[in-house]
Short mmCIF file of C-alpha atoms in Angstrom, two decimals:
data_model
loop_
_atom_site.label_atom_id
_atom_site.label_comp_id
_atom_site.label_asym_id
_atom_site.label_seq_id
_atom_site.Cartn_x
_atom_site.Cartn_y
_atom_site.Cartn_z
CA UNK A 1 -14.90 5.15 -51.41
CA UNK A 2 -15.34 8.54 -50.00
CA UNK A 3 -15.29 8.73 -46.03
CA UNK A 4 -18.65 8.17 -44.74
CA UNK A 5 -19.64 8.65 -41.31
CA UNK A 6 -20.83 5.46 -40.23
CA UNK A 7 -21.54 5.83 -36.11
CA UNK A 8 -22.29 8.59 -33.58
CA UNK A 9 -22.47 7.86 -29.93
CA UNK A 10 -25.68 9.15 -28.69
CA UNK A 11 -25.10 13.08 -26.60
CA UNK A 12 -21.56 12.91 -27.82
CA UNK A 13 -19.49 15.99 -29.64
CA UNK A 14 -19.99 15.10 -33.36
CA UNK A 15 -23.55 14.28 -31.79
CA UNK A 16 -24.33 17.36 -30.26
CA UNK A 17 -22.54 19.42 -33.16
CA UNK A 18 -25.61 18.12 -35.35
CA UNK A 19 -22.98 15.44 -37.37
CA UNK A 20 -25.01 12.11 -38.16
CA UNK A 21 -24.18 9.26 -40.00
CA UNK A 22 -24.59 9.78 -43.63
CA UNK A 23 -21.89 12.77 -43.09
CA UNK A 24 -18.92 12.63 -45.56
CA UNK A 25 -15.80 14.29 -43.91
CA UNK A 26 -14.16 16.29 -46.41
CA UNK A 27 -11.64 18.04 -44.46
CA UNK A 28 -9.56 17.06 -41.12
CA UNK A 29 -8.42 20.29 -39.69
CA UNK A 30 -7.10 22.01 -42.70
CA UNK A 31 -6.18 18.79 -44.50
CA UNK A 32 -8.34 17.83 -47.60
CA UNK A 33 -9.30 13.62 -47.40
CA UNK A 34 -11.00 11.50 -50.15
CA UNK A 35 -10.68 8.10 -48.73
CA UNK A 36 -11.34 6.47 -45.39
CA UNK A 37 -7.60 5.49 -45.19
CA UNK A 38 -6.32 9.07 -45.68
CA UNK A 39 -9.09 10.68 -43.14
CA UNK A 40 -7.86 8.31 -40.79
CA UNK A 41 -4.25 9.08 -41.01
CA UNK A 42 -5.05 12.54 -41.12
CA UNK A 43 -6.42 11.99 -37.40
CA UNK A 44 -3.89 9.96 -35.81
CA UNK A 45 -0.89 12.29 -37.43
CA UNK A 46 -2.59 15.36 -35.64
CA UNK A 47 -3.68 13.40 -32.38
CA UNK A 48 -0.18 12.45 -31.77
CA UNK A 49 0.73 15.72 -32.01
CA UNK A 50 -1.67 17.62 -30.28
CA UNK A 51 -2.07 14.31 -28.06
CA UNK A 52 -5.22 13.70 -28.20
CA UNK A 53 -8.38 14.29 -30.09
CA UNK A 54 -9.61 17.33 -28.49
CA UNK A 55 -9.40 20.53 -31.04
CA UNK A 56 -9.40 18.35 -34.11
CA UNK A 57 -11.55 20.12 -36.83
CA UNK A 58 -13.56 18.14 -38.77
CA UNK A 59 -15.56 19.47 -41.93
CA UNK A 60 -18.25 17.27 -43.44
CA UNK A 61 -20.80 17.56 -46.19
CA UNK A 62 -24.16 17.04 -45.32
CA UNK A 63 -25.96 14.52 -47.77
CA UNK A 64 -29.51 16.15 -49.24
CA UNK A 65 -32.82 14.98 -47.94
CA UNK A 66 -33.58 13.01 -51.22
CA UNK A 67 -31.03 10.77 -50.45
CA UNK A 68 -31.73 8.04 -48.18
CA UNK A 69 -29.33 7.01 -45.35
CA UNK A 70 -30.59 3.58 -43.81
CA UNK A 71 -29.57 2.49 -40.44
CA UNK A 72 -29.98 -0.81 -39.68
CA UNK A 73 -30.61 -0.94 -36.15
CA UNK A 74 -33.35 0.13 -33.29
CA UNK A 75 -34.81 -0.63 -30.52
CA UNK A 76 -37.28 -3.70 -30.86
CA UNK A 77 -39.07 -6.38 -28.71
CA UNK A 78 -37.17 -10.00 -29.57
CA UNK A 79 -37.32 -13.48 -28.65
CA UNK A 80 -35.23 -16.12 -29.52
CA UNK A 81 -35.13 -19.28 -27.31
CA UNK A 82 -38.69 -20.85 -28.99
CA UNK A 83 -37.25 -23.08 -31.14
CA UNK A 84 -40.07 -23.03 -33.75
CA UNK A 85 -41.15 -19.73 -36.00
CA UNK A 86 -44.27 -19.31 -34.02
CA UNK A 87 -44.48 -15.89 -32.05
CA UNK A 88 -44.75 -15.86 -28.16
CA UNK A 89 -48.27 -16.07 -26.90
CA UNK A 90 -48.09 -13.12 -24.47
CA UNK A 91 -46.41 -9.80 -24.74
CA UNK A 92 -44.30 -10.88 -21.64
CA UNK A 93 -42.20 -12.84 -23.29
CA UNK A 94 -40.51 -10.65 -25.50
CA UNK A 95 -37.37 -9.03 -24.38
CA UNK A 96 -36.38 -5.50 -25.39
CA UNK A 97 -33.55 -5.39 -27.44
CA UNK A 98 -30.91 -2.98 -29.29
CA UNK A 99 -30.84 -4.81 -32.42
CA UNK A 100 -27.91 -3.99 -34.82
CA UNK A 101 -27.25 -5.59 -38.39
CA UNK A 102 -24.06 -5.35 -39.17
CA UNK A 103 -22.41 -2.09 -38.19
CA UNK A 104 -19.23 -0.80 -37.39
CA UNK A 105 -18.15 -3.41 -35.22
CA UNK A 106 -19.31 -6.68 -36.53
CA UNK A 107 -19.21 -8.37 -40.30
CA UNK A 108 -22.01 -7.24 -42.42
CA UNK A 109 -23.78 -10.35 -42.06
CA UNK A 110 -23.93 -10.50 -38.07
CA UNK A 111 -26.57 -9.87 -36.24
CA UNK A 112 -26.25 -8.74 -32.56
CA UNK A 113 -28.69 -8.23 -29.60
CA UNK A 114 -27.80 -5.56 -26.76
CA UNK A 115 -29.63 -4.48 -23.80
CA UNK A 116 -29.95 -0.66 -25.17
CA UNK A 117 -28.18 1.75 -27.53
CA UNK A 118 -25.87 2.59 -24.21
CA UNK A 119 -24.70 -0.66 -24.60
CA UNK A 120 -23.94 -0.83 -28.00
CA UNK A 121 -22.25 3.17 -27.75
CA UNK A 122 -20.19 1.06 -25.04
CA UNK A 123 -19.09 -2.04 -27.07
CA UNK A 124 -18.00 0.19 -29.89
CA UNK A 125 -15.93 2.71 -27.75
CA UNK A 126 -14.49 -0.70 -26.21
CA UNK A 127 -13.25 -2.44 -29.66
CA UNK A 128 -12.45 0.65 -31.12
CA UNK A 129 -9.91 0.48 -27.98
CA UNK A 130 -8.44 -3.00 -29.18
CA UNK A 131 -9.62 -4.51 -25.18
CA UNK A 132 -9.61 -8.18 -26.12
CA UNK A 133 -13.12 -8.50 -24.48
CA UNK A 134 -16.54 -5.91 -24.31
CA UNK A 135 -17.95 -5.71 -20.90
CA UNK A 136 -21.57 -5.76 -21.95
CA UNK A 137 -23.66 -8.55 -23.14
CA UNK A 138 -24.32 -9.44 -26.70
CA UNK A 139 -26.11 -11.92 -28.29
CA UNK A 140 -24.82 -12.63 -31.98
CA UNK A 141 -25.54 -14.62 -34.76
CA UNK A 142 -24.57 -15.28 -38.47
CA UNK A 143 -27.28 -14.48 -41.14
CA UNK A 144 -24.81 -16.67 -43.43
CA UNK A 145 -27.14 -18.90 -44.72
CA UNK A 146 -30.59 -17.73 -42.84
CA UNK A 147 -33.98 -17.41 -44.15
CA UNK A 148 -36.42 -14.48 -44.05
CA UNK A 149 -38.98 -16.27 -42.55
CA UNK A 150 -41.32 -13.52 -43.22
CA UNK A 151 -40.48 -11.33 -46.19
CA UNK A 152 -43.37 -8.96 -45.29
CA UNK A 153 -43.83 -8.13 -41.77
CA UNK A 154 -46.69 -9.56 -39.91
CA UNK A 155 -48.86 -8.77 -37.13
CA UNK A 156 -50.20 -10.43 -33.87
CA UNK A 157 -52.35 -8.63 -31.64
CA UNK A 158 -52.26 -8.80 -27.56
CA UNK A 159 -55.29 -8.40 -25.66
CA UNK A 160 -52.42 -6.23 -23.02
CA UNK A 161 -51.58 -3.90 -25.73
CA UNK A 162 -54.03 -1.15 -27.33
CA UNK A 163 -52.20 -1.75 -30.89
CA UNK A 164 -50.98 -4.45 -32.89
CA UNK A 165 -47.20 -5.19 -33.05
CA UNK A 166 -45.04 -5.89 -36.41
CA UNK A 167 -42.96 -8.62 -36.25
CA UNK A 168 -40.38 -10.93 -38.32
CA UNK A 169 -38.99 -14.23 -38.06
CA UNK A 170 -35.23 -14.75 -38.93
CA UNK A 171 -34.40 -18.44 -39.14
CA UNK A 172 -30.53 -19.26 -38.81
CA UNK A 173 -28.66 -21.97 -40.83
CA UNK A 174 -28.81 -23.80 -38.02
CA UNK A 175 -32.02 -23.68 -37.59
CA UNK A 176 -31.68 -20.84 -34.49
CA UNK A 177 -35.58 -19.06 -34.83
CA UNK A 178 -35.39 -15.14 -33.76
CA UNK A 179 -38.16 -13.21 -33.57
CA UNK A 180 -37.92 -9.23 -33.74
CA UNK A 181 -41.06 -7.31 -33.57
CA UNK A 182 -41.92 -3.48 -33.07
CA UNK A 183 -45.31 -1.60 -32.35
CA UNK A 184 -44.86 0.83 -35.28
CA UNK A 185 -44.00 -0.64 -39.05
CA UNK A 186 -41.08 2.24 -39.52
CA UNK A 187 -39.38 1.14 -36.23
CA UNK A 188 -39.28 -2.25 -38.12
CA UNK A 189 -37.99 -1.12 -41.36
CA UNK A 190 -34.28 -0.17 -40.64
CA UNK A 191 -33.88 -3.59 -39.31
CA UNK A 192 -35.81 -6.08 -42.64
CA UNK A 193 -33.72 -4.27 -44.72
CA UNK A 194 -30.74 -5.19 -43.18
CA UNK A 195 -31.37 -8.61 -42.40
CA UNK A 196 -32.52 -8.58 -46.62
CA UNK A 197 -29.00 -6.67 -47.60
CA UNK A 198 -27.16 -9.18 -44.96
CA UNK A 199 -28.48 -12.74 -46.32
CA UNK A 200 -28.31 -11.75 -49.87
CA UNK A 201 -24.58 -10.47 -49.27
CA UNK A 202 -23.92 -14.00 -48.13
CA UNK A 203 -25.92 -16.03 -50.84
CA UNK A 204 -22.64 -17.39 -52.27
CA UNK A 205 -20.81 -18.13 -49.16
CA UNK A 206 -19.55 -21.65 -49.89
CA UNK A 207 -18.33 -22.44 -46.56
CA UNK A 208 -20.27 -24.65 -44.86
#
């Protein structure tokens, strides 16, 4: 329950200052914190009185390299609007997507679709703000209930590309097929494992 850094917007402060996620904040200014709920009213006590957040002091510790923080998100190739499980026939029909499980601003068991990480950086800075609406485009779906199509990644080969591309198929309750792929098998990773942490978080939803 300690306060774990969860997001960093890409060439921002914490982002330039070398803070990533993984970072536990141990100290706000000269305040000792322990819990997310404390860290946070730490920050909005001294924002309102220095009013705003510039010159807020943050210390965090710095996790070791033997222990494994897992993001699950990147930038993939998609396609989701063939309705059955079979991959597109051409590399043209995939779309480039920032694909995000979960994440700071969506239930763990979401998965959404943005144009790029910019867009993403923008919908979080935008709910963080309590606007009723984010101006960039999303798709989104519930993994409640979804299959892992594919519980090892697969391959398929285009005569248009020199290397063959990794891909999964996530079926939907509702029988929604999306396909995310990736031309290198690490670029993949972050995102099976959250799609695998997602649907078995949600094996006992009873809602349906």
């Amino acid at each position: 329950n300690r306060p774990v850094l969860g997001y960093t917007s890409n060439d921002s402060i914490v982002d330039k200052a070398g803070v990533s996620v993984g970072d536990v904040i141990v100290k706000v200014d000269n305040n000792e914190v322990d819990t997310p709920k404390s860290t946070l009213y730490c920050i909005r006590k001294i924002t309102n009185e220095k009013l705003g957040y510039r010159g807020i002091e943050l210390t965090a510790w710095k996790p070791p390299p033997s222990i494994h923080v897992s993001l699950a998100e990147n930038q993939c190739m998609t396609e989701y609007h063939i309705l059955s499980n079979d991959v597109p026939p051409t590399s043209w029909d995939w779309k480039s997507k920032y694909v995000v499980v979960g994440g700071v601003v969506a239930k763990p068991w979401v998965i959404n679709l943005y144009y790029g990480k910019r867009d993403y950086d923008i919908a979080v800075s935008e709910i963080n703000a309590k606007r009723p609406k984010v101006s960039v485009k999303v798709k989104s779906w519930s993994l409640i209930g979804a299959k892992l199509i594919t519980p090892k990644p697969r391959r398929i080969h285009y005569s248009t590309k020199n290397r063959p591309w990794y891909y999964i198929v996530v079926q939907t309750h509702k029988g929604k097929s999306i396909k995310i792929s990736h031309p290198v098998l690490d670029g993949l990773k972050p995102i099976i494992e959250g799609v695998k942490r997602a649907i078995e978080h949600t094996k006992t939803y009873q809602g349906f």
